[in-house]
Short mmCIF file of C-alpha atoms in Angstrom, two decimals:
data_model
loop_
_atom_site.label_atom_id
_atom_site.label_comp_id
_atom_site.label_asym_id
_atom_site.label_seq_id
_atom_site.Cartn_x
_atom_site.Cartn_y
_atom_site.Cartn_z
CA GLU A 20 -0.35 21.26 -19.84
CA ASN A 21 0.43 17.70 -18.73
CA ARG A 22 -0.97 16.24 -21.95
CA VAL A 23 1.98 15.05 -24.04
CA TYR A 24 4.71 12.84 -22.59
CA THR A 25 7.68 11.80 -24.73
CA LEU A 26 9.95 9.13 -23.25
CA HIS A 27 13.53 8.72 -24.50
CA LEU A 28 15.18 5.36 -23.80
CA ARG A 29 18.88 4.80 -23.16
CA GLU A 30 20.86 3.47 -26.08
CA GLY A 31 22.31 0.07 -25.23
CA HIS A 32 19.97 -0.51 -22.27
CA ARG A 33 19.31 -4.24 -21.82
CA TRP A 34 17.10 -6.58 -19.86
CA SER A 35 18.74 -8.92 -17.36
CA ASP A 36 18.82 -11.69 -19.99
CA GLY A 37 20.82 -9.44 -22.32
CA SER A 38 17.99 -8.68 -24.77
CA PRO A 39 17.62 -5.02 -25.86
CA PHE A 40 15.19 -2.74 -24.00
CA THR A 41 13.47 -0.79 -26.78
CA ALA A 42 10.22 0.84 -27.84
CA ASP A 43 9.02 -2.63 -28.87
CA ASP A 44 8.62 -3.49 -25.17
CA PHE A 45 6.30 -0.50 -24.76
CA LYS A 46 4.40 -1.46 -27.91
CA TYR A 47 3.92 -5.04 -26.71
CA CYS A 48 2.60 -3.81 -23.36
CA TRP A 49 0.24 -1.29 -24.97
CA GLU A 50 -1.17 -3.35 -27.84
CA ASP A 51 -1.00 -6.93 -26.59
CA VAL A 52 -1.59 -6.51 -22.86
CA LEU A 53 -3.18 -3.24 -21.70
CA ASN A 54 -5.55 -3.06 -24.67
CA ASN A 55 -6.21 -6.79 -24.86
CA GLU A 56 -9.73 -7.49 -23.56
CA ASP A 57 -8.80 -11.03 -22.55
CA LEU A 58 -6.08 -9.72 -20.22
CA TYR A 59 -7.66 -6.40 -19.15
CA ARG A 60 -11.38 -7.08 -19.20
CA SER A 61 -12.21 -3.66 -17.74
CA GLY A 62 -9.93 -1.83 -20.13
CA PRO A 63 -6.56 -0.14 -19.61
CA PRO A 64 -5.61 1.30 -16.19
CA VAL A 65 -7.41 4.50 -15.21
CA GLU A 66 -4.06 6.34 -15.16
CA LEU A 67 -4.05 6.06 -18.96
CA MET A 68 -7.45 7.72 -19.18
CA SER A 69 -8.17 11.42 -19.10
CA ASN A 70 -11.69 12.78 -18.90
CA GLY A 71 -13.00 9.40 -20.00
CA GLN A 72 -10.72 9.16 -23.04
CA LEU A 73 -7.87 6.73 -23.52
CA ALA A 74 -4.48 8.24 -24.30
CA THR A 75 -2.90 7.61 -27.68
CA PHE A 76 0.42 5.80 -27.99
CA GLU A 77 3.09 6.25 -30.66
CA VAL A 78 6.45 4.69 -31.40
CA LEU A 79 8.54 7.54 -32.80
CA ASP A 80 11.70 5.48 -33.28
CA PRO A 81 13.29 2.39 -31.65
CA LEU A 82 14.24 4.44 -28.57
CA THR A 83 11.38 6.97 -28.35
CA VAL A 84 7.70 6.60 -27.45
CA ARG A 85 4.97 9.15 -26.83
CA TYR A 86 1.72 9.19 -24.84
CA THR A 87 -0.79 11.91 -25.67
CA PHE A 88 -3.84 12.70 -23.54
CA ALA A 89 -6.88 14.60 -24.76
CA SER A 90 -6.94 16.67 -21.57
CA PRO A 91 -4.48 17.26 -18.68
CA SER A 92 -3.15 14.15 -16.95
CA PRO A 93 -1.02 15.37 -14.02
CA ASP A 94 -0.99 11.89 -12.48
CA PHE A 95 0.93 10.22 -15.29
CA LEU A 96 4.53 10.94 -14.26
CA PRO A 97 3.99 10.37 -10.50
CA LYS A 98 2.43 6.98 -11.27
CA ILE A 99 5.44 5.96 -13.34
CA ALA A 100 7.67 6.77 -10.35
CA ALA A 101 5.44 5.10 -7.73
CA PRO A 102 6.62 2.16 -5.56
CA LEU A 103 4.27 -0.04 -7.61
CA PRO A 104 4.54 1.90 -10.86
CA LEU A 105 2.10 2.06 -13.72
CA VAL A 106 3.24 -0.69 -16.08
CA LEU A 107 4.12 0.77 -19.49
CA PHE A 108 6.60 -1.81 -20.75
CA MET A 109 7.18 -5.55 -20.56
CA PRO A 110 9.89 -7.85 -21.97
CA GLY A 111 7.96 -8.65 -25.13
CA ALA A 112 10.60 -10.95 -26.63
CA TYR A 113 10.25 -13.23 -23.60
CA LEU A 114 6.51 -12.93 -22.91
CA ARG A 115 5.21 -13.57 -26.43
CA GLN A 116 5.66 -17.30 -25.83
CA PHE A 117 2.85 -17.11 -23.24
CA HIS A 118 0.46 -15.01 -25.37
CA ALA A 119 -2.35 -16.50 -27.48
CA LYS A 120 -1.62 -14.07 -30.32
CA TYR A 121 1.87 -15.49 -30.80
CA GLN A 122 1.81 -19.04 -29.43
CA THR A 123 0.10 -22.22 -30.67
CA GLU A 124 -2.82 -23.67 -28.72
CA GLU A 125 -0.90 -26.89 -28.19
CA LYS A 126 2.09 -25.17 -26.64
CA LEU A 127 -0.11 -22.92 -24.50
CA ALA A 128 -1.95 -26.00 -23.21
CA GLU A 129 1.40 -27.51 -22.26
CA TYR A 130 2.43 -24.34 -20.40
CA ILE A 131 -0.95 -24.11 -18.66
CA GLU A 132 -0.52 -27.62 -17.27
CA THR A 133 3.14 -27.09 -16.32
CA PHE A 134 2.54 -23.85 -14.44
CA ARG A 135 -0.80 -24.96 -12.94
CA VAL A 136 -3.05 -22.16 -14.14
CA ASP A 137 -6.55 -22.25 -15.61
CA ASP A 138 -6.08 -20.53 -18.96
CA TRP A 139 -3.62 -18.58 -21.08
CA GLN A 140 -4.67 -15.33 -19.42
CA GLY A 141 -3.70 -16.70 -16.01
CA LEU A 142 -0.50 -18.04 -17.55
CA HIS A 143 0.50 -14.67 -18.96
CA GLN A 144 -0.31 -12.92 -15.70
CA LYS A 145 1.74 -15.36 -13.65
CA MET A 146 4.75 -15.25 -15.96
CA SER A 147 4.73 -11.44 -16.35
CA ARG A 148 4.01 -10.20 -12.83
CA SER A 149 7.25 -8.44 -11.95
CA ASN A 150 6.19 -7.17 -8.52
CA ARG A 151 6.14 -10.74 -7.18
CA PRO A 152 9.15 -13.08 -7.29
CA GLU A 153 7.11 -15.91 -8.81
CA ASN A 154 8.94 -16.32 -12.14
CA PRO A 155 12.74 -16.36 -11.83
CA ASP A 156 13.08 -16.44 -15.63
CA LEU A 157 11.28 -13.12 -16.17
CA PRO A 158 13.79 -10.54 -17.44
CA THR A 159 14.06 -7.43 -15.28
CA LEU A 160 15.64 -3.98 -15.34
CA GLU A 161 16.06 -3.94 -11.55
CA ALA A 162 19.37 -4.22 -9.70
CA TRP A 163 18.78 -7.83 -8.65
CA ARG A 164 16.86 -10.67 -10.28
CA PRO A 165 15.04 -13.43 -8.37
CA ARG A 166 16.55 -16.88 -8.79
CA THR A 167 14.10 -18.92 -6.68
CA ALA A 168 10.74 -20.27 -7.78
CA PRO A 169 8.02 -20.27 -5.11
CA PRO A 170 7.00 -21.80 -2.83
CA SER A 171 10.17 -21.65 -0.77
CA GLU A 172 11.35 -20.75 2.71
CA GLN A 173 14.34 -18.96 1.22
CA PHE A 174 14.49 -16.67 -1.82
CA ILE A 175 17.75 -15.76 -3.51
CA PHE A 176 18.29 -12.63 -5.62
CA GLU A 177 21.42 -12.18 -7.76
CA ARG A 178 22.82 -9.03 -9.33
CA ASN A 179 21.55 -8.09 -12.77
CA PRO A 180 24.66 -8.26 -15.01
CA TYR A 181 23.11 -5.67 -17.35
CA PHE A 182 21.95 -3.18 -14.69
CA HIS A 183 22.19 0.31 -16.15
CA ARG A 184 23.47 2.38 -13.21
CA VAL A 185 27.12 3.14 -12.43
CA ASP A 186 28.74 5.12 -9.63
CA GLN A 187 30.81 8.28 -10.08
CA ALA A 188 33.94 6.21 -10.66
CA GLY A 189 32.26 4.23 -13.42
CA ASN A 190 31.76 1.05 -11.38
CA GLN A 191 28.61 -0.84 -12.29
CA LEU A 192 26.00 -1.14 -9.57
CA PRO A 193 24.79 -2.88 -7.48
CA TYR A 194 27.75 -3.33 -5.15
CA ILE A 195 26.18 -6.34 -3.42
CA ASP A 196 26.13 -9.46 -5.60
CA ARG A 197 23.64 -11.63 -3.76
CA ILE A 198 20.68 -11.21 -1.41
CA VAL A 199 19.23 -14.10 0.59
CA LEU A 200 15.71 -13.59 1.94
CA ASP A 201 14.54 -16.07 4.59
CA VAL A 202 10.80 -16.42 5.17
CA ALA A 203 9.90 -16.59 8.87
CA SER A 204 6.87 -16.19 11.09
CA SER A 205 6.26 -12.58 12.12
CA GLU A 206 6.24 -13.75 15.73
CA ILE A 207 9.93 -14.70 15.70
CA ILE A 208 11.50 -12.16 13.33
CA SER A 209 12.50 -9.71 16.07
CA ALA A 210 14.07 -12.51 18.15
CA LYS A 211 15.99 -13.88 15.16
CA THR A 212 17.16 -10.38 14.29
CA ALA A 213 18.39 -9.83 17.86
CA THR A 214 20.58 -12.94 17.59
CA GLY A 215 22.41 -11.46 14.60
CA GLU A 216 20.80 -13.65 11.94
CA SER A 217 19.94 -10.72 9.66
CA ASP A 218 22.26 -8.25 7.95
CA LEU A 219 19.39 -5.88 7.19
CA GLN A 220 15.94 -5.96 8.79
CA THR A 221 13.09 -3.45 8.52
CA THR A 222 9.97 -5.62 8.41
CA GLY A 223 8.82 -7.77 11.29
CA VAL A 224 10.39 -5.43 13.84
CA ASP A 225 8.44 -2.63 15.53
CA PHE A 226 9.15 0.08 18.05
CA PRO A 227 8.33 -2.14 21.08
CA ASP A 228 11.29 -4.32 19.96
CA TYR A 229 13.73 -1.39 20.17
CA THR A 230 15.05 -2.15 23.67
CA LEU A 231 15.71 -5.80 22.78
CA LEU A 232 17.47 -4.79 19.57
CA LYS A 233 19.64 -2.12 21.24
CA GLN A 234 20.76 -4.68 23.81
CA ALA A 235 21.70 -6.99 20.93
CA GLU A 236 24.14 -4.32 19.68
CA LYS A 237 26.35 -5.11 22.67
CA VAL A 238 26.54 -8.79 21.78
CA HIS A 239 26.35 -8.95 18.00
CA ASP A 240 27.80 -6.95 15.13
CA LEU A 241 24.60 -4.91 14.70
CA ARG A 242 23.55 -1.27 14.50
CA VAL A 243 20.01 -0.04 15.19
CA SER A 244 18.65 3.24 13.84
CA LEU A 245 15.23 4.83 14.25
CA TRP A 246 13.46 6.23 11.19
CA ARG A 247 10.20 8.18 11.19
CA ARG A 248 7.24 6.32 9.65
CA THR A 249 5.33 8.13 6.90
CA GLN A 250 1.85 6.62 7.33
CA GLY A 251 -1.08 8.80 8.33
CA SER A 252 -1.57 6.40 11.23
CA SER A 253 0.75 3.62 12.36
CA VAL A 254 -2.29 1.58 13.35
CA ALA A 255 -5.78 2.45 12.11
CA LEU A 256 -9.22 0.89 12.43
CA LEU A 257 -11.04 0.59 9.11
CA PRO A 258 -14.81 0.09 9.46
CA ASN A 259 -16.06 -1.63 6.31
CA LEU A 260 -18.67 0.73 4.87
CA ASN A 261 -19.53 -2.06 2.40
CA CYS A 262 -20.05 -4.69 5.11
CA GLY A 263 -22.37 -7.47 4.01
CA ASP A 264 -24.26 -7.40 7.31
CA PRO A 265 -27.02 -4.81 6.64
CA VAL A 266 -27.24 -3.72 10.28
CA TRP A 267 -23.53 -3.05 10.57
CA ARG A 268 -23.38 -1.46 7.13
CA THR A 269 -26.04 1.03 8.21
CA LEU A 270 -24.22 1.74 11.46
CA PHE A 271 -20.80 2.18 9.87
CA GLN A 272 -22.25 4.50 7.24
CA ASP A 273 -23.60 6.71 10.05
CA VAL A 274 -20.90 9.29 10.78
CA ARG A 275 -21.93 9.38 14.44
CA MET A 276 -20.89 5.74 14.82
CA ARG A 277 -17.46 6.40 13.32
CA ARG A 278 -16.96 9.56 15.37
CA ALA A 279 -18.07 7.81 18.56
CA MET A 280 -15.57 5.00 18.07
CA SER A 281 -12.83 7.54 17.39
CA VAL A 282 -13.35 9.64 20.51
CA ALA A 283 -13.69 6.47 22.61
CA ILE A 284 -9.99 5.71 22.02
CA ASN A 285 -7.50 6.95 24.61
CA ARG A 286 -4.65 7.85 22.26
CA ALA A 287 -2.55 9.30 25.08
CA GLU A 288 -2.53 5.88 26.74
CA LEU A 289 -1.59 4.19 23.45
CA ASN A 290 1.27 6.63 22.97
CA LYS A 291 2.56 6.20 26.51
CA VAL A 292 2.25 2.42 26.73
CA ILE A 293 3.28 1.42 23.20
CA TYR A 294 5.52 4.27 22.02
CA PHE A 295 6.87 5.65 25.34
CA GLY A 296 5.29 8.99 24.45
CA LEU A 297 7.52 9.48 21.40
CA ALA A 298 4.78 9.36 18.73
CA ARG A 299 1.95 11.80 17.96
CA GLU A 300 -1.70 11.32 18.93
CA SER A 301 -3.68 12.03 15.79
CA ALA A 302 -6.47 11.20 13.43
CA ASP A 303 -5.49 9.38 10.25
CA THR A 304 -4.25 12.25 8.10
CA VAL A 305 -1.19 13.85 6.54
CA LEU A 306 1.80 14.51 8.79
CA PRO A 307 3.29 17.87 9.85
CA GLU A 308 6.14 17.14 7.42
CA SER A 309 3.68 17.54 4.52
CA PRO A 310 3.05 21.05 3.12
CA LEU A 311 -0.65 20.14 3.05
CA PHE A 312 -0.86 19.60 6.83
CA LYS A 313 -3.25 21.57 9.03
CA PRO A 314 -3.53 20.97 12.80
CA GLU A 315 -7.31 20.68 12.58
CA TYR A 316 -6.99 17.57 10.42
CA ALA A 317 -5.00 15.80 13.15
CA SER A 318 -7.28 16.90 15.99
CA ALA A 319 -10.61 16.15 14.28
CA TRP A 320 -12.54 13.68 16.45
CA SER A 321 -9.30 12.41 17.99
CA GLN A 322 -9.80 13.74 21.52
CA TYR A 323 -10.47 11.21 24.28
CA ASP A 324 -14.10 11.79 25.28
CA PRO A 325 -16.00 8.64 26.30
CA ASP A 326 -18.94 10.74 27.50
CA LEU A 327 -19.36 12.19 24.00
CA ALA A 328 -18.97 8.71 22.52
CA ASN A 329 -21.75 7.40 24.76
CA ARG A 330 -24.06 10.28 23.82
CA MET A 331 -23.54 9.73 20.09
CA LEU A 332 -24.12 5.99 20.40
CA ASP A 333 -27.33 6.72 22.28
CA GLU A 334 -28.39 9.15 19.53
CA ILE A 335 -27.97 6.40 16.95
CA GLY A 336 -30.46 4.32 18.91
CA LEU A 337 -28.08 1.88 20.61
CA THR A 338 -29.57 2.56 24.02
CA GLU A 339 -30.36 -0.98 25.16
CA ARG A 340 -27.68 -2.96 27.02
CA GLY A 341 -27.11 -6.67 27.44
CA GLY A 342 -24.69 -8.86 29.37
CA GLY A 343 -21.42 -7.23 30.31
CA ASN A 344 -23.07 -3.83 29.74
CA ILE A 345 -22.57 -4.28 25.98
CA ARG A 346 -25.01 -2.39 23.80
CA LEU A 347 -27.61 -4.24 21.77
CA LEU A 348 -28.17 -3.80 18.04
CA PRO A 349 -31.66 -3.04 16.65
CA ASP A 350 -32.12 -6.76 15.91
CA GLY A 351 -31.20 -7.74 19.48
CA ARG A 352 -27.66 -8.98 18.85
CA LYS A 353 -24.78 -7.75 20.98
CA ALA A 354 -22.81 -4.85 19.50
CA GLY A 355 -19.71 -6.94 18.94
CA ILE A 356 -17.24 -6.05 16.20
CA VAL A 357 -14.75 -8.55 14.82
CA VAL A 358 -11.58 -6.66 13.88
CA GLU A 359 -9.52 -8.62 11.38
CA SER A 360 -5.81 -8.40 10.70
CA SER A 361 -3.16 -10.14 8.64
CA GLY A 362 -1.25 -11.05 11.80
CA GLU A 363 1.96 -9.59 10.37
CA SER A 364 2.54 -7.13 13.21
CA THR A 365 2.67 -7.76 16.94
CA LEU A 366 2.26 -3.99 17.32
CA GLU A 367 -1.30 -4.25 15.99
CA THR A 368 -2.06 -6.89 18.61
CA ASP A 369 -0.76 -4.69 21.43
CA VAL A 370 -2.75 -1.67 20.24
CA LEU A 371 -5.95 -3.69 19.82
CA GLU A 372 -5.66 -5.01 23.38
CA LEU A 373 -5.86 -1.44 24.69
CA ILE A 374 -8.56 -0.36 22.24
CA ARG A 375 -10.67 -3.34 23.30
CA ASP A 376 -10.78 -1.88 26.83
CA HIS A 377 -11.58 1.62 25.53
CA MET A 378 -14.51 0.35 23.45
CA ARG A 379 -15.92 -1.73 26.27
CA GLU A 380 -16.21 1.47 28.32
CA VAL A 381 -18.76 2.76 25.80
CA GLY A 382 -20.57 -0.55 25.38
CA ILE A 383 -18.90 -1.93 22.25
CA ALA A 384 -17.28 -5.37 22.31
CA ILE A 385 -14.17 -5.91 20.20
CA TYR A 386 -12.99 -9.34 19.04
CA THR A 387 -9.99 -10.10 16.85
CA ARG A 388 -9.43 -12.54 14.03
CA VAL A 389 -6.16 -13.20 12.19
CA SER A 390 -6.03 -14.49 8.62
CA GLN A 391 -3.53 -14.56 5.77
CA ARG A 392 -3.36 -11.25 3.88
CA ASP A 393 -4.82 -12.40 0.54
CA VAL A 394 -7.61 -14.35 2.25
CA PHE A 395 -8.38 -11.40 4.50
CA ARG A 396 -8.65 -8.99 1.54
CA SER A 397 -10.74 -11.43 -0.48
CA ARG A 398 -13.18 -11.75 2.42
CA ALA A 399 -13.35 -7.95 2.73
CA LEU A 400 -14.29 -7.66 -0.95
CA GLY A 401 -16.99 -10.26 -0.33
CA GLY A 402 -18.48 -8.16 2.47
CA GLU A 403 -17.52 -10.70 5.13
CA VAL A 404 -15.27 -8.35 7.12
CA GLN A 405 -16.80 -5.92 9.62
CA MET A 406 -13.67 -3.99 10.46
CA SER A 407 -9.96 -4.39 9.87
CA VAL A 408 -6.77 -3.06 11.37
CA TRP A 409 -4.12 -1.70 9.03
CA VAL A 410 -1.94 1.35 8.66
CA GLY A 411 -3.65 4.62 7.78
CA LEU A 412 -2.81 6.72 4.74
CA ASP A 413 0.10 5.06 2.94
CA ASN A 414 1.55 8.45 2.06
CA GLY A 415 1.38 10.83 5.00
CA ILE A 416 3.78 13.33 3.44
CA PRO A 417 2.18 14.17 0.08
CA THR A 418 2.53 17.34 -1.95
CA ALA A 419 -0.25 18.89 -4.00
CA ASP A 420 1.20 17.41 -7.20
CA MET A 421 0.74 13.87 -5.91
CA ALA A 422 -2.65 12.37 -6.71
CA PRO A 423 -5.12 12.29 -3.78
CA ASP A 424 -6.38 8.87 -4.88
CA GLN A 425 -5.80 7.41 -1.41
CA LEU A 426 -8.48 9.77 -0.05
CA ALA A 427 -11.25 8.39 -2.29
CA PRO A 428 -12.39 4.85 -3.18
CA THR A 429 -10.08 3.94 -6.06
CA ASN A 430 -8.90 0.41 -5.30
CA SER A 431 -10.36 -2.84 -3.99
CA ASP A 432 -7.48 -3.04 -1.49
CA GLN A 433 -8.95 -0.08 0.44
CA LEU A 434 -10.51 -2.06 3.26
CA GLN A 435 -12.85 0.72 4.43
CA TRP A 436 -14.76 0.60 1.09
CA PRO A 437 -13.50 -2.32 -1.05
CA LEU A 438 -16.62 -2.59 -3.23
CA TRP A 439 -16.62 1.11 -4.06
CA GLY A 440 -12.90 0.91 -4.81
CA SER A 441 -13.47 -2.09 -7.07
CA TRP A 442 -16.20 -0.19 -8.92
CA TYR A 443 -13.85 2.72 -9.60
CA LEU A 444 -10.92 0.50 -10.53
CA SER A 445 -13.02 -1.51 -13.00
CA SER A 446 -14.77 1.53 -14.51
CA GLY A 447 -18.08 0.26 -13.17
CA GLU A 448 -17.68 -3.37 -14.30
CA ALA A 449 -17.35 -4.76 -10.74
CA GLY A 450 -18.16 -3.78 -7.18
CA GLU A 451 -20.76 -1.17 -6.31
CA ALA A 452 -21.12 2.52 -7.10
CA PRO A 453 -20.70 4.75 -4.02
CA ASP A 454 -24.05 5.72 -2.54
CA MET A 455 -22.92 8.03 0.28
CA PRO A 456 -23.00 11.72 -0.77
CA GLU A 457 -19.75 12.47 1.06
CA VAL A 458 -17.94 9.64 -0.73
CA VAL A 459 -19.37 10.69 -4.10
CA GLU A 460 -18.00 14.16 -3.35
CA LEU A 461 -14.53 12.72 -2.72
CA VAL A 462 -14.60 10.98 -6.11
CA LYS A 463 -15.75 14.22 -7.76
CA HIS A 464 -12.85 16.14 -6.21
CA LEU A 465 -10.42 13.44 -7.35
CA GLU A 466 -11.61 13.80 -10.93
CA GLU A 467 -11.24 17.58 -10.62
CA TRP A 468 -7.65 17.04 -9.52
CA ARG A 469 -7.02 14.80 -12.52
CA GLN A 470 -8.17 17.64 -14.82
CA SER A 471 -6.22 20.37 -13.03
CA THR A 472 -3.51 22.42 -14.71
CA SER A 473 -1.79 24.18 -11.79
CA THR A 474 -0.29 23.32 -8.41
CA ALA A 475 -2.42 26.01 -6.73
CA VAL A 476 -5.64 24.38 -7.92
CA ARG A 477 -4.40 20.95 -6.85
CA GLU A 478 -3.55 22.26 -3.40
CA GLU A 479 -7.08 23.64 -3.04
CA ILE A 480 -8.58 20.29 -4.05
CA TRP A 481 -6.35 18.43 -1.58
CA GLY A 482 -7.55 20.78 1.16
CA LYS A 483 -11.21 20.07 0.42
CA MET A 484 -10.65 16.33 0.43
CA LEU A 485 -8.55 16.29 3.61
CA ALA A 486 -11.10 18.45 5.46
CA LEU A 487 -14.01 16.26 4.36
CA ARG A 488 -12.15 13.08 5.25
CA ALA A 489 -11.18 14.42 8.69
CA ASP A 490 -14.76 15.38 9.48
CA GLN A 491 -16.24 12.10 8.25
CA VAL A 492 -13.70 9.78 9.97
CA PHE A 493 -13.79 7.15 7.21
CA THR A 494 -10.75 5.57 8.88
CA ILE A 495 -10.04 5.80 12.60
CA GLY A 496 -6.45 6.80 13.24
CA THR A 497 -4.59 6.41 16.52
CA ILE A 498 -0.92 7.41 16.45
CA ASN A 499 1.39 8.69 13.73
CA GLY A 500 4.98 9.83 13.43
CA ALA A 501 6.03 6.59 15.12
CA LEU A 502 9.63 5.45 15.07
CA GLN A 503 10.66 2.39 13.08
CA PRO A 504 13.75 0.33 14.02
CA ILE A 505 16.14 -0.26 11.13
CA VAL A 506 18.61 -3.03 11.97
CA ARG A 507 21.76 -3.56 9.92
CA SER A 508 25.11 -5.25 10.11
CA ALA A 509 27.76 -2.89 11.46
CA ARG A 510 29.69 -3.60 8.26
CA LEU A 511 26.86 -2.48 5.95
CA ARG A 512 27.42 1.04 4.63
CA ASN A 513 25.56 3.83 2.79
CA ILE A 514 22.38 3.41 4.87
CA PRO A 515 21.17 6.69 6.43
CA GLU A 516 21.11 7.04 10.21
CA GLU A 517 17.91 9.11 10.02
CA ALA A 518 15.29 8.91 7.28
CA LEU A 519 11.60 8.52 6.52
CA PHE A 520 10.17 5.01 6.25
CA GLY A 521 7.03 3.91 4.46
CA PHE A 522 5.67 2.33 1.30
CA ILE A 523 4.73 5.66 -0.29
CA PRO A 524 6.66 7.74 -1.22
CA THR A 525 9.97 6.18 -0.11
CA SER A 526 9.24 2.59 -1.18
CA TYR A 527 10.61 1.60 2.24
CA LEU A 528 14.35 1.38 1.47
CA GLY A 529 13.99 2.05 -2.26
CA ALA A 530 14.44 5.83 -2.15
CA TYR A 531 17.79 5.37 -0.40
CA LEU A 532 19.27 3.43 -3.35
CA PRO A 533 19.94 -0.10 -2.05
CA ASP A 534 22.08 -0.72 -5.13
CA THR A 535 24.68 1.56 -3.49
CA PHE A 536 24.72 -0.31 -0.15
CA PHE A 537 28.01 -2.14 0.41
CA TYR A 538 29.94 -4.11 3.02
CA ASP A 539 32.99 -2.60 4.66
CA LYS A 540 35.79 -5.14 4.22
CA ALA A 541 37.46 -4.08 7.48
#
């Protein structure tokens, strides 16, 4: 019933520094990190809770651990296998030197000064964070280990000499010994790629670059493939329902405002101009490739109907107009929305240029602001962001057995409701509790899913959440099923010609086993 999970470790498995990978690494993570109030002030991650109760943890022997939940926890295994997995183990033998329980105050003070952090908690976080290449000395189980300390314009990753996987002939993976990652401005990545500077490029290139990249095939030793993106929307507008401006917060929380902005967008024009008609015009929802897809989710409030948009905006009370025929807010200000982005995609800029014209037709002015990703998200959490542009659903091809947590406020990174997400993530210690009935209902359905015991029940819950989300237009989708250029050296092998591309569930290239990529010597 998804309550008891027993994990068996490989005998002889080692970290990249050669130290044994054992149950002690799980014990360190559980006792000294996840359940340490100094490191996890809000308590262990919600994935380790079930019906409000924390799971129990046992070490059965040096190679076996067990997690037991009081009630069903169907999300546990999927979270372990996620692109950013639930952290259950850490290299305890290495990390104890940065932990107050095991290290002297004098030595910790020395480390704190050396690594420029404020306290031992910040020290431990910085030295243990494996999803960022900020500590090249941190042991890893991955195929490559970072060898460069930030900041740097070039990061080098070298093969893990103790990596556990082998091919069918018994050869240890990975095949490639060294990866060099150059940091470059997003504005020049496609041009640098087209000159043959990259052996493998997936980020920083978008579909509008396809013609340039295909022409480069004739000059350089490159091959360009097109993979189908998995996001619910390649570009989506996210009105901040927690906006600090009380007038805009009220407007964005009115479903008529969100619906009006959605039907004001001419998706057919976006598809034709940006994607040459090869993508799908759709709301932000699951894709036809998902067994949970229904056509009505994609078509909900995604038709182009500026007359309907104008009527709904009038109904809200935005009937007065100012200069440039822009509507006026109740307090007399112009109805101007600043849409913020991280500036990492030229595609977003192109789409916003067209959407700006669509919105002006219904009396809404759109302005854009670019800021660095972490700054942008921090400002959103502070209520300073009105609206942002991002991708839609990260996972547009879910099954019923995958948690629908992306449909409800569960994380502060969800830019349409960062405060509500922070509240959920912190178990009520931070952020704000949702106060919209429809959002409260989404959270209720999510908790029902977490208590479910069958795929049929989970499928029913997914359907309720997708239908509610489609009707309420919490995020405004534009186009999905877009094609993503994948550029590789003609000598690089084992990369599929056709595949799905996205963060969830494929972890971009991760699902296609990069440790098996190799160079043809010919």
